[in-house]
Amino acid sequence: MVTRSGIVRNALAGAGVAALTAVLAAQSRGPEVSGDWPMYSHSLSGQRYSPLAEITAANVARLAPAWTVRLTQPQPQPQPPAGRGAPPAGPAVEGPPATGTPAPGTPARGTPTPPPNPEEAGATSNPQVTPIVIAGVMYLPARGNQVLALDADTGKEVWRYVLPRHVTTTARGVAYWPGDGQRGARILLTAGPRLLALDAASGQPAGGFGADGIVEIGVPWNGVPTIYKNVAILGATTGETTLGIPGDTRAFDVRTGKKLWDFHTVPLPGEVGHNTWLDNGWRGRSGVNVWAWYMTLDAERGILYMPVAGPSGNYWGGDRPGNNLFSNSIVAVDAETGKYRWHFQTVHHDLWDADMPNPPVLVDILQNGRRVPALASVGKTGYMFILDRVTGKPIFGVEERPVPKGHVPGEWYSPTQPFPVKPAKPLSRVDFVKERDLVRPEDTSAQHVADCEALWEKSGGFANAGPYTPFGFHKEGEPPKSTIQFPGGTGGVNWGGAAADPTTGYVYVNAHDTSLGGWIESKRPGLNYGNGTQGSTQLYDRGSVNGAGPYFNFNAPYKDASGRTVATLPCQRPPWARLVAVNANTGEIAWETPLGLTEALPEGKQRTGSSGSAGPTVTAGGVVFVGATTDRRLRAFDAKTGEELWAVRLDGQVNANPMTYRGKAGKQYVAAVATDSLVVFALP
């Protein structure tokens, strides 16, 4: 039935009655913590660690498809008088096989821009979603304007909620609140500038929460609410203009939707950190926001950890001299009040778009026979910082080291940047020396190397003086002279974040290398300097031999024997992506292995590593699951050694964090979103 608050269809007819009764009974008993996946990263600690051990390193190679749901399957138009008594039309549930080769020319589906009204459901779905499972029911956003509840053993629809007309969501998942005795369990998610709450059992808008289950939050967010007690905590999605909406973190009452607190990520006069903004650079400053899809929280101590991103604009900071707190910082606050506890800044005065795209993972470690509450944080810079999560003090030490200085007009440069003592080695490439690092014919081909050399010459070379090399300044009309920076704007460890095994202290990440090339130039009227920068008042921005904007990489075409371009490949030597395990007890890298194949290359050269931004999951069975790769595979690795144990090729790319859970019958499943499908595996 279409109403102002959307469409809800419940399985209340025929065989659906028994299924729904079982679901409601299971929910009334509360979450089965040991077998559920109750939140985006499994726990408030963000460990993405499951205690399930049916699937082990010894048997994971036997995994087989269990069921698949096509998240963009077109739905039938609602036919009155459907109402609440009609069985769900349901997403298309498919059995095995879940593997295959995409048809030639098939476009990638699942763009994050959803259709504007419920009748157009099925056109799009967010490919970065991770579902949750509580008591045998799986919940996830889908199709840009729907929330689904599925039977976690079969994929059959329990209920489906369609957002009100013109309300859409690009949320990466949903959150679960277990209720308080007076109110039943709720599902919460963001939808642009709105926070929605649904009854977990029925899919109806939660009574008493805002207006028809919706609260206006002002600044939008695309992440998943962090739920602690009766508090829902949200980040903020801001633009790329220097002056604009604030990136403050907000908290709301999960029962009523009432706003409880906000935290000023750009400190106001009198607040901690305000003096790091010189010449009034704080006024109206946008960015400096938690755009990461989730936050982490020490439930025992009630401490929230916010990964705060860099300020806008990304590459020129002459109008914001100073270190610019709380940009590029882990900020710890009281989860119930938002009161400041401590901060640790990973980059001073960011000029590289070196955001904090994920929160720290919390893990206790052993130091001199003593258990220390710690966290590990690694973002786009590729450096991992291991801190005491109560005090914010580095466990293995951090050194302020001199870094290169540039000559862009009006720019303010920090003379030093923080470097961890351990791990001493960055998890991604952070510098470039041509003689050592330029790709070679044995890596790709002589033709690819020649095209990389040609791009080098066209760009006037690529200067790099080590980590944190700032972009040089280019005057219009002068010969090109470029700078290259690693790990690049999307490199390092991106939004997928880290997983951690609390029994070993190992931390696992997908770390990949991309490059940023070019220079800083005086902005020229009428040119596009990047998505979201329109209206920016800054005087300078990024450019390159390819024109205005920040999207120039040191990549070149790779061609087959006929001269046809079959791929565009990096010009630095592989590996280009790797799965890395760090022993947080010692601060040492335990192992690393290339992650992903480049199948355009001939056999023997394909193991280059080729990944996107998603992260791994680890289990008590000693297995690390990860997708992320552009070769459309979901993989399993031995958590102790890094040996690849299993891989399956899918029809879509798994650019989402995988998860695992136990069904009602006791079977362990592994699930991930692959472009426009939810794929689920189990042992036969």
PDB file of N, CA, C and O in Angstrom, residues 626-649:
ATOM      1  N   VAL A 626      38.285 -11.279   1.758  1.00  0.00           N
ATOM      2  CA  VAL A 626      38.389  -9.943   1.188  1.00  0.00           C
ATOM      3  C   VAL A 626      37.971  -9.993  -0.277  1.00  0.00           C
ATOM      4  O   VAL A 626      38.253 -10.957  -0.992  1.00  0.00           O
ATOM      5  N   GLY A 627      37.268  -8.956  -0.701  1.00  0.00           N
ATOM      6  CA  GLY A 627      36.949  -8.754  -2.110  1.00  0.00           C
ATOM      7  C   GLY A 627      37.847  -7.635  -2.624  1.00  0.00           C
ATOM      8  O   GLY A 627      39.049  -7.797  -2.750  1.00  0.00           O
ATOM      9  N   ALA A 628      37.237  -6.490  -2.938  1.00  0.00           N
ATOM     10  CA  ALA A 628      37.946  -5.243  -3.271  1.00  0.00           C
ATOM     11  C   ALA A 628      38.629  -5.256  -4.629  1.00  0.00           C
ATOM     12  O   ALA A 628      38.822  -4.196  -5.224  1.00  0.00           O
ATOM     13  N   THR A 629      39.018  -6.404  -5.156  1.00  0.00           N
ATOM     14  CA  THR A 629      39.852  -6.434  -6.347  1.00  0.00           C
ATOM     15  C   THR A 629      39.058  -6.163  -7.619  1.00  0.00           C
ATOM     16  O   THR A 629      37.888  -6.525  -7.736  1.00  0.00           O
ATOM     17  N   THR A 630      39.736  -5.546  -8.577  1.00  0.00           N
ATOM     18  CA  THR A 630      39.091  -5.241  -9.847  1.00  0.00           C
ATOM     19  C   THR A 630      38.936  -6.469 -10.728  1.00  0.00           C
ATOM     20  O   THR A 630      38.309  -6.392 -11.789  1.00  0.00           O
ATOM     21  N   ASP A 631      39.502  -7.609 -10.318  1.00  0.00           N
ATOM     22  CA  ASP A 631      39.350  -8.841 -11.094  1.00  0.00           C
ATOM     23  C   ASP A 631      38.071  -9.609 -10.734  1.00  0.00           C
ATOM     24  O   ASP A 631      37.903 -10.761 -11.140  1.00  0.00           O
ATOM     25  N   ARG A 632      37.189  -8.986  -9.954  1.00  0.00           N
ATOM     26  CA  ARG A 632      35.861  -9.522  -9.642  1.00  0.00           C
ATOM     27  C   ARG A 632      35.920 -10.845  -8.869  1.00  0.00           C
ATOM     28  O   ARG A 632      35.115 -11.744  -9.113  1.00  0.00           O
ATOM     29  N   ARG A 633      36.813 -10.923  -7.919  1.00  0.00           N
ATOM     30  CA  ARG A 633      36.920 -12.131  -7.116  1.00  0.00           C
ATOM     31  C   ARG A 633      36.699 -11.839  -5.635  1.00  0.00           C
ATOM     32  O   ARG A 633      37.042 -10.763  -5.142  1.00  0.00           O
ATOM     33  N   LEU A 634      36.144 -12.829  -4.970  1.00  0.00           N
ATOM     34  CA  LEU A 634      36.108 -12.874  -3.515  1.00  0.00           C
ATOM     35  C   LEU A 634      37.122 -13.928  -3.104  1.00  0.00           C
ATOM     36  O   LEU A 634      37.130 -15.038  -3.655  1.00  0.00           O
ATOM     37  N   ARG A 635      37.984 -13.586  -2.133  1.00  0.00           N
ATOM     38  CA  ARG A 635      39.094 -14.467  -1.781  1.00  0.00           C
ATOM     39  C   ARG A 635      39.106 -14.785  -0.287  1.00  0.00           C
ATOM     40  O   ARG A 635      38.554 -14.021   0.528  1.00  0.00           O
ATOM     41  N   ALA A 636      39.804 -15.887   0.030  1.00  0.00           N
ATOM     42  CA  ALA A 636      40.071 -16.263   1.410  1.00  0.00           C
ATOM     43  C   ALA A 636      41.560 -16.529   1.552  1.00  0.00           C
ATOM     44  O   ALA A 636      42.171 -17.192   0.702  1.00  0.00           O
ATOM     45  N   PHE A 637      42.141 -16.013   2.630  1.00  0.00           N
ATOM     46  CA  PHE A 637      43.558 -16.180   2.917  1.00  0.00           C
ATOM     47  C   PHE A 637      43.745 -16.805   4.297  1.00  0.00           C
ATOM     48  O   PHE A 637      42.912 -16.613   5.198  1.00  0.00           O
ATOM     49  N   ASP A 638      44.854 -17.489   4.459  1.00  0.00           N
ATOM     50  CA  ASP A 638      45.230 -18.005   5.768  1.00  0.00           C
ATOM     51  C   ASP A 638      45.646 -16.826   6.649  1.00  0.00           C
ATOM     52  O   ASP A 638      46.567 -16.079   6.302  1.00  0.00           O
ATOM     53  N   ALA A 639      44.974 -16.664   7.787  1.00  0.00           N
ATOM     54  CA  ALA A 639      45.224 -15.502   8.637  1.00  0.00           C
ATOM     55  C   ALA A 639      46.624 -15.502   9.233  1.00  0.00           C
ATOM     56  O   ALA A 639      47.157 -14.438   9.573  1.00  0.00           O
ATOM     57  N   LYS A 640      47.253 -16.673   9.359  1.00  0.00           N
ATOM     58  CA  LYS A 640      48.579 -16.765   9.960  1.00  0.00           C
ATOM     59  C   LYS A 640      49.692 -16.519   8.955  1.00  0.00           C
ATOM     60  O   LYS A 640      50.718 -15.921   9.285  1.00  0.00           O
ATOM     61  N   THR A 641      49.497 -16.975   7.715  1.00  0.00           N
ATOM     62  CA  THR A 641      50.597 -16.975   6.750  1.00  0.00           C
ATOM     63  C   THR A 641      50.383 -16.087   5.535  1.00  0.00           C
ATOM     64  O   THR A 641      51.346 -15.755   4.836  1.00  0.00           O
ATOM     65  N   GLY A 642      49.135 -15.729   5.227  1.00  0.00           N
ATOM     66  CA  GLY A 642      48.845 -14.961   4.027  1.00  0.00           C
ATOM     67  C   GLY A 642      48.684 -15.801   2.778  1.00  0.00           C
ATOM     68  O   GLY A 642      48.515 -15.260   1.675  1.00  0.00           O
ATOM     69  N   GLU A 643      48.694 -17.120   2.914  1.00  0.00           N
ATOM     70  CA  GLU A 643      48.501 -17.983   1.752  1.00  0.00           C
ATOM     71  C   GLU A 643      47.072 -17.868   1.236  1.00  0.00           C
ATOM     72  O   GLU A 643      46.113 -17.919   2.010  1.00  0.00           O
ATOM     73  N   GLU A 644      46.919 -17.701  -0.081  1.00  0.00           N
ATOM     74  CA  GLU A 644      45.585 -17.672  -0.666  1.00  0.00           C
ATOM     75  C   GLU A 644      45.026 -19.087  -0.695  1.00  0.00           C
ATOM     76  O   GLU A 644      45.642 -20.005  -1.226  1.00  0.00           O
ATOM     77  N   LEU A 645      43.823 -19.246  -0.111  1.00  0.00           N
ATOM     78  CA  LEU A 645      43.219 -20.564   0.049  1.00  0.00           C
ATOM     79  C   LEU A 645      42.054 -20.804  -0.891  1.00  0.00           C
ATOM     80  O   LEU A 645      41.741 -21.963  -1.211  1.00  0.00           O
ATOM     81  N   TRP A 646      41.385 -19.737  -1.323  1.00  0.00           N
ATOM     82  CA  TRP A 646      40.155 -19.890  -2.111  1.00  0.00           C
ATOM     83  C   TRP A 646      39.898 -18.586  -2.840  1.00  0.00           C
ATOM     84  O   TRP A 646      40.180 -17.500  -2.330  1.00  0.00           O
ATOM     85  N   ALA A 647      39.383 -18.697  -4.042  1.00  0.00           N
ATOM     86  CA  ALA A 647      38.960 -17.525  -4.797  1.00  0.00           C
ATOM     87  C   ALA A 647      37.831 -17.932  -5.724  1.00  0.00           C
ATOM     88  O   ALA A 647      37.844 -19.026  -6.291  1.00  0.00           O
ATOM     89  N   VAL A 648      36.847 -17.059  -5.873  1.00  0.00           N
ATOM     90  CA  VAL A 648      35.734 -17.312  -6.768  1.00  0.00           C
ATOM     91  C   VAL A 648      35.499 -16.059  -7.602  1.00  0.00           C
ATOM     92  O   VAL A 648      35.506 -14.938  -7.082  1.00  0.00           O
ATOM     93  N   ARG A 649      35.338 -16.248  -8.900  1.00  0.00           N
ATOM     94  CA  ARG A 649      35.052 -15.124  -9.794  1.00  0.00           C
ATOM     95  C   ARG A 649      33.553 -14.903  -9.852  1.00  0.00           C
ATOM     96  O   ARG A 649      32.771 -15.847  -9.998  1.00  0.00           O
TER      97      ARG A 649
END
